[in-house]
Coordinates of C-alpha atoms and ligand atoms in Angstrom, one line a residue:
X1 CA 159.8 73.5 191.9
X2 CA 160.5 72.4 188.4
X3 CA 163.3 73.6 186.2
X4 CA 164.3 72.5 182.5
X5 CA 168.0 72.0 182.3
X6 CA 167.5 69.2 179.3
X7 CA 164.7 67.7 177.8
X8 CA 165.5 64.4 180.3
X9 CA 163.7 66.6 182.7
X10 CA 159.9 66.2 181.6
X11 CA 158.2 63.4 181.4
X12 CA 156.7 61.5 178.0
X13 CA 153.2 62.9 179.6
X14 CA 154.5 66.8 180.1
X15 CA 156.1 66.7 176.5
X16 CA 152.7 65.9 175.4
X17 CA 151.4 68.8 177.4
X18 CA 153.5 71.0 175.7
X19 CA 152.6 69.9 172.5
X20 CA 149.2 70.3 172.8
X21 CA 149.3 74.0 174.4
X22 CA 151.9 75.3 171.9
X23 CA 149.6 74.2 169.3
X24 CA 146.9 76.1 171.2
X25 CA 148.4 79.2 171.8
X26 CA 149.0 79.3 168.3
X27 CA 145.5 78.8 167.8
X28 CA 143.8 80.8 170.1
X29 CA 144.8 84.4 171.6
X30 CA 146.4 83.4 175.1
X31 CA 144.8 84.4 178.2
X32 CA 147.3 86.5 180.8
X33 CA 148.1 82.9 182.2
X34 CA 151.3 84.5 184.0
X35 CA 149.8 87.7 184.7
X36 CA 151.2 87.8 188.3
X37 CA 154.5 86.1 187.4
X38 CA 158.2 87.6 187.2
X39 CA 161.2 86.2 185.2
X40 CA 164.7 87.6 185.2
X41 CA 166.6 86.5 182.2
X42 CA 170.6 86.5 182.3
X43 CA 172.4 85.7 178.6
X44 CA 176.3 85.6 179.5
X45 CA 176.3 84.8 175.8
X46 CA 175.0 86.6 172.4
X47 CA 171.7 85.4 171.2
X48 CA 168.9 87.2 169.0
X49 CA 166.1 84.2 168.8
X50 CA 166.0 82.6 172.4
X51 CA 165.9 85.8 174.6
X52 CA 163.2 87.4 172.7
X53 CA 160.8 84.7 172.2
X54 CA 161.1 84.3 175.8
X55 CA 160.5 87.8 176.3
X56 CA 157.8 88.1 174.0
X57 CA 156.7 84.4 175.2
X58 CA 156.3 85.6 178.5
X59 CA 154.9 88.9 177.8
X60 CA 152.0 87.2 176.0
X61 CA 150.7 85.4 178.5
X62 CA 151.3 88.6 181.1
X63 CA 154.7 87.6 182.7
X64 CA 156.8 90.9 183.7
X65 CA 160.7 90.2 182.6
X66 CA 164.0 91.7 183.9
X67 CA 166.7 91.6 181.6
X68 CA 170.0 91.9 183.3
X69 CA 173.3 92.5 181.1
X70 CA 176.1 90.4 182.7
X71 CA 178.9 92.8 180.9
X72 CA 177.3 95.3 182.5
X73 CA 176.7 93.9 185.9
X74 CA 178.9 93.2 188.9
X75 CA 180.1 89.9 187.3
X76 CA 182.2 92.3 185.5
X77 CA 183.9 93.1 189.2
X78 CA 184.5 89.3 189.8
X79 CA 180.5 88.4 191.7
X80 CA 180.6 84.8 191.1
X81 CA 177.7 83.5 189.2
X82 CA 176.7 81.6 192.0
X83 CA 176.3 84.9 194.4
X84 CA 174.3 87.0 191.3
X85 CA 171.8 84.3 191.1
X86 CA 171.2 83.8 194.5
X87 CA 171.0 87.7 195.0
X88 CA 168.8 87.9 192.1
X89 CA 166.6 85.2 193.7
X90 CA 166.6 87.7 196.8
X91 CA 164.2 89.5 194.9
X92 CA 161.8 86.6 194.5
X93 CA 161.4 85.7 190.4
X94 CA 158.9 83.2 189.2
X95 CA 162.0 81.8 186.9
X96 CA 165.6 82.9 185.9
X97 CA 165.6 81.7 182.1
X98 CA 170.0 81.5 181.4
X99 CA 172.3 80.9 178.9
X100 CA 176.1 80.4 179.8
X101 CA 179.0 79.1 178.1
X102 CA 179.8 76.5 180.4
X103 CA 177.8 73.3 180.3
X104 CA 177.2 72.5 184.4
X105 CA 175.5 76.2 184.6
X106 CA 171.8 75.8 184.5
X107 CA 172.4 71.8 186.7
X108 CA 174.2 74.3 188.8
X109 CA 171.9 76.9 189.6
X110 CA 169.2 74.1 189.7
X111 CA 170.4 72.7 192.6
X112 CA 170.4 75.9 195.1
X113 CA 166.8 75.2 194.6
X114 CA 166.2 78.9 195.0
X115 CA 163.8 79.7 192.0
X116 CA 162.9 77.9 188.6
X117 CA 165.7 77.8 186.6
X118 CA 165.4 77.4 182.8
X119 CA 168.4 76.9 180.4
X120 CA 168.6 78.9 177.5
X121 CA 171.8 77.3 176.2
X122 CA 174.7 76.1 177.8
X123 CA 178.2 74.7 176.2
X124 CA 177.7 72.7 173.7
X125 CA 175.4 70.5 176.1
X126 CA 171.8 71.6 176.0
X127 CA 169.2 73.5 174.3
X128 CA 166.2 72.3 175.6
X129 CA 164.2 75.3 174.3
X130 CA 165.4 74.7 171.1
X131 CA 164.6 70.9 170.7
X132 CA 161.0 71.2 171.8
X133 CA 160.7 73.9 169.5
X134 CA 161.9 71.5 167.0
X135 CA 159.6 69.0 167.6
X136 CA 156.9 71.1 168.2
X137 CA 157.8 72.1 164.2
X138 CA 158.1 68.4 162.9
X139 CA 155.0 67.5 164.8
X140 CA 152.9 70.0 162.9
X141 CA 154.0 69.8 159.4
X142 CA 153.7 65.7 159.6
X143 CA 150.3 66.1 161.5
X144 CA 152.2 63.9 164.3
X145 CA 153.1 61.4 162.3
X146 CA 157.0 61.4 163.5
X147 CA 157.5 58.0 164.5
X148 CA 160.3 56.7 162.0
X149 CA 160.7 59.3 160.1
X150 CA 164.8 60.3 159.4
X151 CA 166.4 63.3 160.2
X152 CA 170.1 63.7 159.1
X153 CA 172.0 66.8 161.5
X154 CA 174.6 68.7 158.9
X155 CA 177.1 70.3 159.8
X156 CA 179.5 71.5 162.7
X157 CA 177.8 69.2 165.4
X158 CA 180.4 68.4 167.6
X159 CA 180.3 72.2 168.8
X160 CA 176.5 72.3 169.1
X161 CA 174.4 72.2 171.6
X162 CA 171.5 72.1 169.2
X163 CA 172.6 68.8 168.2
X164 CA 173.0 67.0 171.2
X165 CA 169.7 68.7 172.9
X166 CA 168.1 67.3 169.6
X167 CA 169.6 64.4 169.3
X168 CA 168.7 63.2 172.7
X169 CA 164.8 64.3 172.5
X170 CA 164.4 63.6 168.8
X171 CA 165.4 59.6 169.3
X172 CA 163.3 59.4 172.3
X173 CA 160.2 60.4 170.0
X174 CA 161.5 57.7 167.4
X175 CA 163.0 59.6 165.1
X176 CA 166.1 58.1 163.3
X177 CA 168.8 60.5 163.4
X178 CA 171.9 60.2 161.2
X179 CA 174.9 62.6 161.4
X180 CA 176.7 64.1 158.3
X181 CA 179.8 66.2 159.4
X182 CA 183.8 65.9 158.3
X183 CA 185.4 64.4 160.8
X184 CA 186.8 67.2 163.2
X185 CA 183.3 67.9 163.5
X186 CA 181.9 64.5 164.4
X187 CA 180.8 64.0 167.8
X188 CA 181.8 60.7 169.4
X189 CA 178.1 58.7 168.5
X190 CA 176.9 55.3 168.3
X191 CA 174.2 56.7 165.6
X192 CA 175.0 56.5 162.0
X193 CA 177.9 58.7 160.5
X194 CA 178.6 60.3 157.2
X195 CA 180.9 62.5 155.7
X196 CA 179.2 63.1 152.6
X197 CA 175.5 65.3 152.4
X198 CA 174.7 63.5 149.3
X199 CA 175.4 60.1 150.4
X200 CA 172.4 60.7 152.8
X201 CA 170.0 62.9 150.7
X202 CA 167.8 59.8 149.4
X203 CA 167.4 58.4 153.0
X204 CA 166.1 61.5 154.9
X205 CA 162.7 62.7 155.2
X206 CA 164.0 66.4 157.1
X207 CA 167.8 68.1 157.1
X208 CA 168.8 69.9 159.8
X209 CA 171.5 72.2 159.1
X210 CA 173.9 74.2 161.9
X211 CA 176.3 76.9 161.6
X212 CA 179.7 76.2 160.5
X213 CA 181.9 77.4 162.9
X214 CA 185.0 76.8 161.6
X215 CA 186.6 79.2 163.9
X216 CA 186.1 77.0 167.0
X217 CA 188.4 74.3 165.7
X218 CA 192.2 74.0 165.5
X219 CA 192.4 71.3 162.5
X220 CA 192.3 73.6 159.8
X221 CA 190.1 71.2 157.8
X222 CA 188.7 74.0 154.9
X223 CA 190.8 77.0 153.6
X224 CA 187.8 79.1 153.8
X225 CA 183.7 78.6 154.3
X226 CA 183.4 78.9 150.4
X227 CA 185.3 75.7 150.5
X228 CA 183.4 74.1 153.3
X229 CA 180.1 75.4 151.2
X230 CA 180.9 73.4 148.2
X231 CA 180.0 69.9 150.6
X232 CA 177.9 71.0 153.4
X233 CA 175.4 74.0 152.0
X234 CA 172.2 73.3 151.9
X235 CA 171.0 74.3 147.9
X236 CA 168.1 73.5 145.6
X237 CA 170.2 72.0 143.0
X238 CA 172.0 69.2 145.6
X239 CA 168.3 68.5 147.2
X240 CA 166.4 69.0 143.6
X241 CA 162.6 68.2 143.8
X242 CA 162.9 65.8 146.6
X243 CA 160.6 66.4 149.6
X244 CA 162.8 67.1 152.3
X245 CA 161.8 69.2 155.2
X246 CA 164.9 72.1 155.9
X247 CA 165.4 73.4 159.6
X248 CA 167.9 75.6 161.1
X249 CA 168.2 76.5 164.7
X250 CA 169.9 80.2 163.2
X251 CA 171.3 82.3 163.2
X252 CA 171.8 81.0 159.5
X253 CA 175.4 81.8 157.7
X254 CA 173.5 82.2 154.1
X255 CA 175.1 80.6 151.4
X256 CA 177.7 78.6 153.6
X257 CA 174.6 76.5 155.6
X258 CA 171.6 77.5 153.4
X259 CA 171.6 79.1 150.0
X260 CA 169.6 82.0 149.8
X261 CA 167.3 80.0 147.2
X262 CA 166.8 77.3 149.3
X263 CA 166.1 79.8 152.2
X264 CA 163.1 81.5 150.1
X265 CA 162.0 77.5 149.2
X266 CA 158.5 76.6 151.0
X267 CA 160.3 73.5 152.5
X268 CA 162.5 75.6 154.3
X269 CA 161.5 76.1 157.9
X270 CA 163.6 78.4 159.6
X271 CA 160.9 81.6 160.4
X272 CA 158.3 78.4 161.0
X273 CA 160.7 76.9 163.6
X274 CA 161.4 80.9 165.4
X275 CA 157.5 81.7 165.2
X276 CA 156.6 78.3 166.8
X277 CA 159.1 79.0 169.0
X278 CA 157.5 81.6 171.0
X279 CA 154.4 79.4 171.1
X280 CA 156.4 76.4 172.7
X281 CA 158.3 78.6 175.4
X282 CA 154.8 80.0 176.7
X283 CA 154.0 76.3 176.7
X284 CA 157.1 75.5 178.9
X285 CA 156.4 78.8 180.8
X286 CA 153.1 78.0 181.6
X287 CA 154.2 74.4 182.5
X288 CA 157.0 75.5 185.0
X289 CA 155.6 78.0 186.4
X290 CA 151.6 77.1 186.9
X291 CA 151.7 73.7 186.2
X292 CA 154.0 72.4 188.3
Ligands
CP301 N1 168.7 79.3 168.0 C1 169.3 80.1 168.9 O1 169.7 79.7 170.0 O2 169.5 81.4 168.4 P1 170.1 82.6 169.3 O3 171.5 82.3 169.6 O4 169.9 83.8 168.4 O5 169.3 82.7 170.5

């Protein structure tokens, strides 16, 4: 039994794997792969992107998905997580796919060793889903020609799991990454560190931008996001004509991460990176639950 609680999990070879059938089921119309498979998928947090491309990931290649509401479950009359999983396991899924606000949730679960458990976002530890998705989206628009190639992470990275999901996989495929934040948003990092976007926009070959989520921190560092906007947004007149590839995990604040200019720009990537994302999850479906 294999589950994905970070990227660390598969191997060089199985990232490969997923590479190459993400790329073909974007390709090709998908057989019904997981036409005898069940997943149950349990979101203790908000999320618009990651549970429906999983749904419609699985659906695709003929997987059957339970949804199950934790507010309106008996977590709400104090079940531990622990006891709904394993319950839910009593019914015998193919996979529970979770995202939880604590970071040990999917390692947790994992170890019961009671079904395949895949992390959909947890804390501000991992995203795995998310950073394959990523790469899956570099790999293609360089024609996998990633090795060396500098991505600078902008914005509130300390908070984000995004980051350090991406951060961990994207320097393991030789990627340099350098971060651009104001401090109360730095993460503790051996990699490079700025505090200015401009001081970086000559160096970098792709910008990914995160959600400023001011609200999460106590220094009150900006008197509003119009006046974190003014350094951080993303805009055509701070990255001109230079060729800079521009990603966003989303759910994008418009004009505060991205201006809406630069979101209608070609090298923006955001729709790219959600489509692709159904196409890498059936890849990481098919290799968790067939394949392994
Ligand atoms: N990228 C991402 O995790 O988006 P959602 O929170 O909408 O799933």
């Amino acid at each position: 039994m294999q589950h994905l609680v970070d990227t660390n999990d598969f191997s060089d070879k199985q990232i490969a794997d997923l590479l190459r059938d993400a790329k073909t089921f974007k390709t090709q119309r998908p057989i019904q792969l997981l036409r005898d498979k069940l997943l149950i998928t349990l979101f203790f947090e908000a999320s618009t992107r990651t549970r429906s491309s999983f749904e419609v990931a699985a659906k695709r290649l003929g997987a059957a998905v339970v949804h199950l509401d934790p507010s309106r479950s008996s977590t709400k009359k104090g079940e531990s997580l622990e006891d709904t999983f394993a319950n839910l396991c009593a019914m015998d899924p193919d996979g529970v796919i979770i995202r939880h606000a604590e970071n040990e949730a999917p390692g947790m679960l994992a170890d019961m060793q009671m079904t395949s458990v895949i992390n959909a976002g947890a804390g501000n530890y991992a995203h795995p889903t998310q950073a394959l998705l990523d790469l899956f989206t570099l790999v293609e628009h360089f024609d996998g020609d990633i090795q060396g190639k500098t991505i600078a992470i902008v914005g509130d990275i300390v908070s984000s799991r995004v980051a350090t999901s991406g951060i961990r996989l994207l320097t393991r495929m030789g990627l340099n990454v350098l971060l651009v934040a104001p401090k109360p948003f730095m993460p503790e990092s051996d990699l490079p560190q700025y505090d200015k976007l401009d001081d970086v926009l000559d160096k970098v070959d792709v910008i990914m931008s995160l959600r400023a989520q001011l609200e999460r921190h106590e220094t009150e560092l900006f008197e509003d996001y119009d006046d974190y906007a003014k350094q951080y947004c993303i805009t055509k007149e701070r990255i001109k004509n230079r060729n800079i590839l521009v990603l966003h995990p989303g759910p994008v604040m418009r004009n505060i991460d991205i201006s809406d200019e630069m979101l209608d720009d070609p090298r923006c990537k955001v729709l790219t990176q959600v489509k692709n994302g159904v196409y890498m999850r059936m890849a990481i479906l098919k290799l968790l639950l067939l394949d392994s």
